[in-house]
Coordinates of C-alpha atoms and ligand atoms in Angstrom, one line a residue:
M570 CA 146.1 56.5 109.3
N571 CA 146.4 53.5 106.8
K572 CA 146.5 50.1 108.7
I573 CA 149.0 47.8 107.1
L574 CA 147.8 44.3 107.6
P575 CA 149.0 41.1 106.2
L576 CA 146.3 39.5 104.0
K577 CA 145.6 36.7 106.4
D578 CA 144.3 39.1 108.9
I579 CA 141.0 39.6 106.9
R580 CA 138.4 37.2 107.2
I581 CA 135.0 37.2 105.3
I582 CA 131.9 35.8 107.1
E583 CA 129.3 34.7 104.7
V584 CA 125.7 35.0 106.1
K585 CA 123.3 33.7 103.5
S586 CA 120.2 34.3 105.3
E587 CA 117.2 35.8 104.0
I588 CA 114.3 35.2 106.4
A589 CA 114.1 38.9 107.6
A590 CA 113.5 40.5 104.2
G591 CA 110.2 41.0 102.6
T592 CA 111.3 39.8 99.4
R593 CA 112.9 36.4 98.6
G594 CA 116.5 36.0 97.2
A595 CA 118.9 38.1 99.3
S596 CA 120.7 34.9 100.5
L597 CA 121.8 34.4 97.0
G598 CA 123.6 37.8 97.0
I599 CA 126.7 36.3 98.3
D600 CA 126.9 34.0 95.4
A601 CA 126.1 36.7 93.1
L602 CA 129.2 38.7 94.3
K603 CA 131.4 35.6 93.7
I604 CA 130.0 35.2 90.2
A605 CA 130.7 39.0 89.7
S606 CA 134.1 38.6 90.8
L607 CA 134.8 35.9 88.1
D608 CA 133.1 37.9 85.5
L609 CA 135.4 40.9 86.5
E610 CA 138.2 38.5 86.6
S611 CA 139.2 39.0 90.0
D612 CA 141.1 37.0 92.3
Y613 CA 139.3 38.4 95.5
F614 CA 137.6 35.3 97.0
A615 CA 140.9 33.3 96.7
R616 CA 142.8 36.0 98.5
F617 CA 140.9 35.8 102.1
D618 CA 139.8 32.9 104.3
S619 CA 136.1 32.7 104.3
E620 CA 133.5 31.0 106.7
E621 CA 130.1 30.5 106.3
V622 CA 127.4 30.9 109.0
E623 CA 124.8 28.1 109.0
N624 CA 121.6 29.6 107.9
V625 CA 117.9 28.6 108.8
N626 CA 116.2 29.6 105.4
D627 CA 114.2 26.3 105.4
I628 CA 111.7 27.7 108.0
L629 CA 110.5 30.0 105.3
F630 CA 108.7 27.1 104.0
D631 CA 106.6 26.7 107.1
G632 CA 104.9 30.2 106.8
Y633 CA 105.3 32.7 109.8
A634 CA 103.8 32.6 113.3
H635 CA 104.4 36.2 114.4
P636 CA 102.9 38.8 112.1
H637 CA 104.7 41.8 113.9
A638 CA 108.0 40.1 114.0
K639 CA 107.9 37.6 111.0
F640 CA 110.4 34.4 111.7
I641 CA 111.5 36.0 114.7
D642 CA 112.5 32.5 116.3
G643 CA 114.7 31.9 113.3
V644 CA 116.1 35.6 113.5
L645 CA 117.0 34.7 117.1
T646 CA 118.9 31.6 116.0
M647 CA 121.0 33.7 113.1
E648 CA 121.7 36.5 115.6
E649 CA 123.3 34.0 117.9
R650 CA 125.2 32.2 115.3
V651 CA 126.4 35.5 113.5
C652 CA 127.3 37.2 117.0
L653 CA 129.5 34.0 118.0
Q654 CA 131.3 34.1 114.5
V655 CA 132.0 37.7 114.5
S656 CA 133.3 37.8 118.1
K657 CA 135.4 34.8 117.3
V658 CA 137.2 36.5 114.3
L659 CA 137.7 39.7 116.3
K660 CA 139.2 37.9 119.2
M661 CA 141.7 36.3 116.7
N662 CA 142.7 40.0 115.9
S663 CA 141.4 39.4 112.5
F664 CA 139.2 42.0 110.5
P665 CA 135.9 40.5 109.7
I666 CA 134.4 41.4 106.3
I667 CA 130.6 40.3 106.7
L668 CA 128.7 39.5 103.5
A669 CA 125.1 39.1 104.3
G670 CA 121.6 38.6 102.8
D671 CA 119.0 40.6 104.7
H672 CA 120.2 43.2 107.0
S673 CA 118.7 41.9 110.5
T674 CA 121.7 39.9 110.9
A675 CA 123.9 43.1 111.2
A676 CA 122.4 42.9 114.9
G677 CA 124.3 39.8 115.4
S678 CA 127.4 41.7 113.7
I679 CA 127.1 44.5 116.3
S680 CA 126.4 42.2 119.3
G681 CA 129.5 40.1 118.2
I682 CA 131.7 43.3 118.1
K683 CA 130.4 44.2 121.5
N684 CA 131.1 40.5 123.0
A685 CA 134.6 40.9 121.8
H686 CA 134.9 44.3 123.0
P687 CA 132.8 44.7 126.1
D688 CA 134.5 47.8 127.5
K689 CA 134.6 49.7 124.6
K690 CA 132.2 52.4 123.3
L691 CA 130.7 51.2 119.9
G692 CA 129.6 53.7 117.2
V693 CA 127.8 52.7 114.0
V694 CA 127.9 54.2 110.6
W695 CA 124.5 52.8 108.7
I696 CA 124.7 53.6 105.0
D697 CA 121.3 52.7 103.9
A698 CA 118.0 54.0 102.2
H699 CA 116.2 52.8 105.5
A700 CA 116.7 53.6 109.2
D701 CA 116.0 49.9 110.2
M702 CA 114.9 51.0 113.7
H703 CA 111.4 49.6 113.7
T704 CA 110.3 47.3 116.6
P705 CA 107.6 44.5 116.6
Y706 CA 105.4 47.4 118.3
T707 CA 105.8 49.9 115.4
T708 CA 106.6 48.0 112.3
P709 CA 104.2 48.4 109.4
S710 CA 105.4 45.1 107.5
G711 CA 106.8 42.8 110.4
N712 CA 110.0 42.3 108.4
M713 CA 112.6 42.1 110.7
H714 CA 115.5 43.5 108.4
G715 CA 113.9 46.7 109.4
M716 CA 114.8 46.3 113.0
P717 CA 118.4 45.6 113.6
L718 CA 119.1 48.9 115.2
A719 CA 116.5 48.6 117.5
M720 CA 117.4 45.2 118.8
V721 CA 121.0 46.3 119.6
S722 CA 120.1 49.6 121.2
N723 CA 117.3 48.1 123.5
T724 CA 114.5 50.0 121.8
D725 CA 111.1 49.3 122.1
N726 CA 109.9 52.8 120.9
M727 CA 106.6 52.3 123.1
E728 CA 105.8 56.2 122.3
C729 CA 105.1 55.0 118.6
K730 CA 103.3 51.7 119.4
I731 CA 100.8 50.7 116.7
N732 CA 100.9 46.9 117.0
D733 CA 100.0 44.5 119.9
P734 CA 102.6 41.6 119.6
R735 CA 101.6 38.4 121.3
S736 CA 103.5 37.6 124.5
E737 CA 105.4 34.8 122.6
T738 CA 106.7 37.3 120.2
V739 CA 107.7 39.8 123.0
D740 CA 109.4 36.9 124.8
L741 CA 111.6 36.4 121.7
W742 CA 112.1 39.9 121.2
N743 CA 113.5 40.4 124.5
Q744 CA 115.8 37.6 124.0
L745 CA 117.0 39.1 120.7
K746 CA 118.2 42.2 122.8
E747 CA 120.1 40.0 125.1
V748 CA 122.3 38.2 122.2
G749 CA 126.2 38.6 123.1
G750 CA 125.6 40.0 126.5
K751 CA 122.9 41.7 128.6
G752 CA 121.4 45.1 127.7
A753 CA 122.3 47.8 124.8
K754 CA 125.2 47.2 122.8
I755 CA 125.1 50.6 121.5
N756 CA 123.5 54.0 122.1
L757 CA 121.2 55.2 119.3
S758 CA 123.0 58.5 119.7
D759 CA 126.2 56.9 118.6
V760 CA 124.6 56.1 115.0
V761 CA 125.0 58.1 112.0
L762 CA 122.6 57.3 109.2
I763 CA 124.0 58.2 105.4
S764 CA 121.4 58.5 102.5
A765 CA 118.3 57.2 104.7
R766 CA 115.4 58.6 102.9
D767 CA 112.5 56.1 103.2
L768 CA 111.9 56.4 106.8
E769 CA 108.5 56.1 108.8
Q770 CA 107.0 58.2 111.6
P771 CA 108.2 56.1 114.4
E772 CA 111.7 56.1 113.1
E773 CA 111.8 59.9 112.4
F774 CA 110.7 60.1 116.1
L775 CA 113.6 58.2 117.3
L776 CA 116.0 60.4 115.0
K777 CA 114.7 63.2 116.8
K778 CA 114.7 61.7 120.5
H779 CA 118.3 60.7 120.1
N780 CA 119.7 63.7 117.9
I781 CA 120.9 61.1 115.2
T782 CA 122.5 62.7 112.1
N783 CA 121.4 61.4 108.9
F784 CA 123.3 62.8 106.0
T785 CA 121.1 63.1 102.8
T786 CA 122.3 62.3 99.4
Q787 CA 122.0 66.0 98.5
Q788 CA 124.4 66.9 101.4
V789 CA 126.9 64.0 100.2
R790 CA 126.8 65.9 96.9
E791 CA 126.8 69.6 98.3
K792 CA 129.8 68.9 101.0
G793 CA 131.6 66.1 98.9
V794 CA 131.8 62.4 100.0
E795 CA 135.0 62.8 101.7
A796 CA 134.0 65.7 104.0
I797 CA 130.7 63.6 104.9
A798 CA 133.0 60.6 105.6
D799 CA 135.2 62.7 107.9
E800 CA 132.2 64.5 109.7
T801 CA 130.7 60.9 110.3
L802 CA 133.8 60.0 112.1
A803 CA 134.0 63.4 114.0
L804 CA 130.4 62.8 115.1
L805 CA 131.4 59.4 116.5
D806 CA 134.6 61.0 118.2
E807 CA 133.6 59.7 121.7
C808 CA 133.3 56.0 120.6
D809 CA 136.4 53.8 121.0
I810 CA 135.6 51.5 117.9
V811 CA 133.1 51.9 114.9
Y812 CA 131.4 49.5 112.7
V813 CA 130.2 50.4 109.3
S814 CA 127.2 48.7 107.8
F815 CA 126.5 49.2 104.0
D816 CA 123.3 48.4 102.7
V817 CA 123.3 48.4 98.9
D818 CA 119.9 49.7 98.8
S819 CA 121.8 53.2 99.8
M820 CA 122.4 53.3 96.2
D821 CA 120.0 54.8 93.6
S822 CA 117.3 52.7 92.4
K823 CA 118.4 53.5 88.9
I824 CA 121.6 51.7 89.4
S825 CA 119.9 48.3 89.7
V826 CA 116.6 46.7 90.7
G827 CA 118.9 44.0 92.3
T828 CA 117.7 44.7 95.9
G829 CA 114.6 44.0 97.9
T830 CA 113.6 47.6 98.5
P831 CA 115.0 49.9 96.0
V832 CA 114.6 53.7 96.6
P833 CA 115.1 56.8 94.3
N834 CA 117.5 59.7 95.2
G835 CA 120.3 57.3 96.3
L836 CA 124.1 57.6 96.3
S837 CA 126.0 56.7 92.8
V838 CA 128.4 53.7 92.7
E839 CA 131.3 55.9 92.6
E840 CA 129.9 57.9 95.8
A841 CA 129.6 54.7 97.7
K842 CA 133.0 53.4 96.6
I843 CA 134.6 56.7 98.0
L844 CA 132.6 56.6 101.2
N845 CA 133.2 53.3 102.1
T846 CA 137.0 53.4 101.1
R847 CA 137.6 56.6 103.0
L848 CA 135.6 55.3 106.2
I849 CA 137.5 52.0 106.4
K850 CA 140.8 53.8 106.4
D851 CA 140.0 55.0 110.0
P852 CA 141.9 52.8 112.5
K853 CA 138.5 52.7 114.9
V854 CA 137.0 50.7 112.3
V855 CA 136.8 47.2 113.3
A856 CA 134.4 45.5 110.9
W857 CA 132.7 46.2 107.7
E858 CA 129.4 44.7 106.4
M859 CA 127.8 44.6 102.9
V860 CA 124.1 43.4 102.6
E861 CA 120.9 43.1 100.6
V862 CA 122.2 42.2 97.1
N863 CA 119.3 39.9 95.4
P864 CA 120.3 38.7 92.0
T865 CA 116.6 37.3 91.6
L866 CA 115.4 41.1 91.3
D867 CA 118.2 41.9 88.8
T868 CA 119.2 42.1 85.2
E869 CA 122.5 40.5 84.4
N870 CA 123.9 40.5 87.8
K871 CA 124.4 44.4 87.6
M872 CA 124.0 45.1 91.4
A873 CA 126.4 42.4 92.5
E874 CA 128.8 43.7 89.7
N875 CA 128.4 47.2 91.2
A876 CA 128.7 45.7 94.9
F877 CA 131.6 43.6 94.1
E878 CA 133.5 46.8 92.8
I879 CA 132.8 48.4 96.3
L880 CA 133.7 45.4 98.2
E881 CA 137.1 45.0 96.3
A882 CA 137.9 48.9 96.5
T883 CA 137.0 49.0 100.2
T884 CA 139.0 45.8 101.3
N885 CA 142.1 47.3 99.2
S886 CA 141.7 50.6 101.1
L887 CA 141.5 48.6 104.3
L888 CA 145.0 47.0 103.3
G889 CA 146.5 50.5 102.4
E890 CA 146.6 49.4 98.7
Ligands
MN2197 MN1 119.1 48.1 105.6

């Protein structure tokens, strides 16, 4: 099941956006990964072509206008740009490794995959402390990095509505759901969560409604990481292609404080490494993403060093090395 690809077939997409996080600094995560690679004496960033998607982080200086979907106009711009880039790389028959700041732009990645493969059923593996399925109607914070899976599944979750967003917000939200093409890019029933452990009631509701599996950290330990990876892929058996999204906050808050929303009882670095290296070997996996490294919250770049180790091992696994 190894794919033997020449090195040129991997393309790194850098998305230094942080407008959808609640804490500032995630846009620096990509550079922190590069510093980590240098400190660990790796030639990783010399091995692959890399392109950066232009960001709109300057809008942060103006403050937000949409309390239930902060900076949603900028989020829309970023989703469109990321969608375009991911779609372009896939249409070149390359494998995109996306390194991003806040997790909202993963909606752009998913839309880009669907745009390049409109007739294929797309499954998602979401390795994250959070479920990221909020909507402007249900969010307690208005931070849109908690909403990417709702954007791409055309989900409003009106059953759990607690907010009354303005019509301008609703209009932009509906535009977000159309990035990369009309309608839903994925079904929520084709999502598998791993180590999600900080969920709110509206998200719990969606998990039940769509029968979404969430493998807890405890289950990962009891069954073994490899078995969980295999079960995850088996659950997505009916999907033609798969996208893996790795939020570093899936790892335990003891490992590092270098992410915006750390949560206890997460994966170890080794578990995250085994999980991602195993998943990416599956020929159905067409794109892999890492997000939410925040060096401004860290000490001595520890999170980026751990995350870089996972990035390098996962890439090598993809190459069959
Ligand atoms: Mn996330």
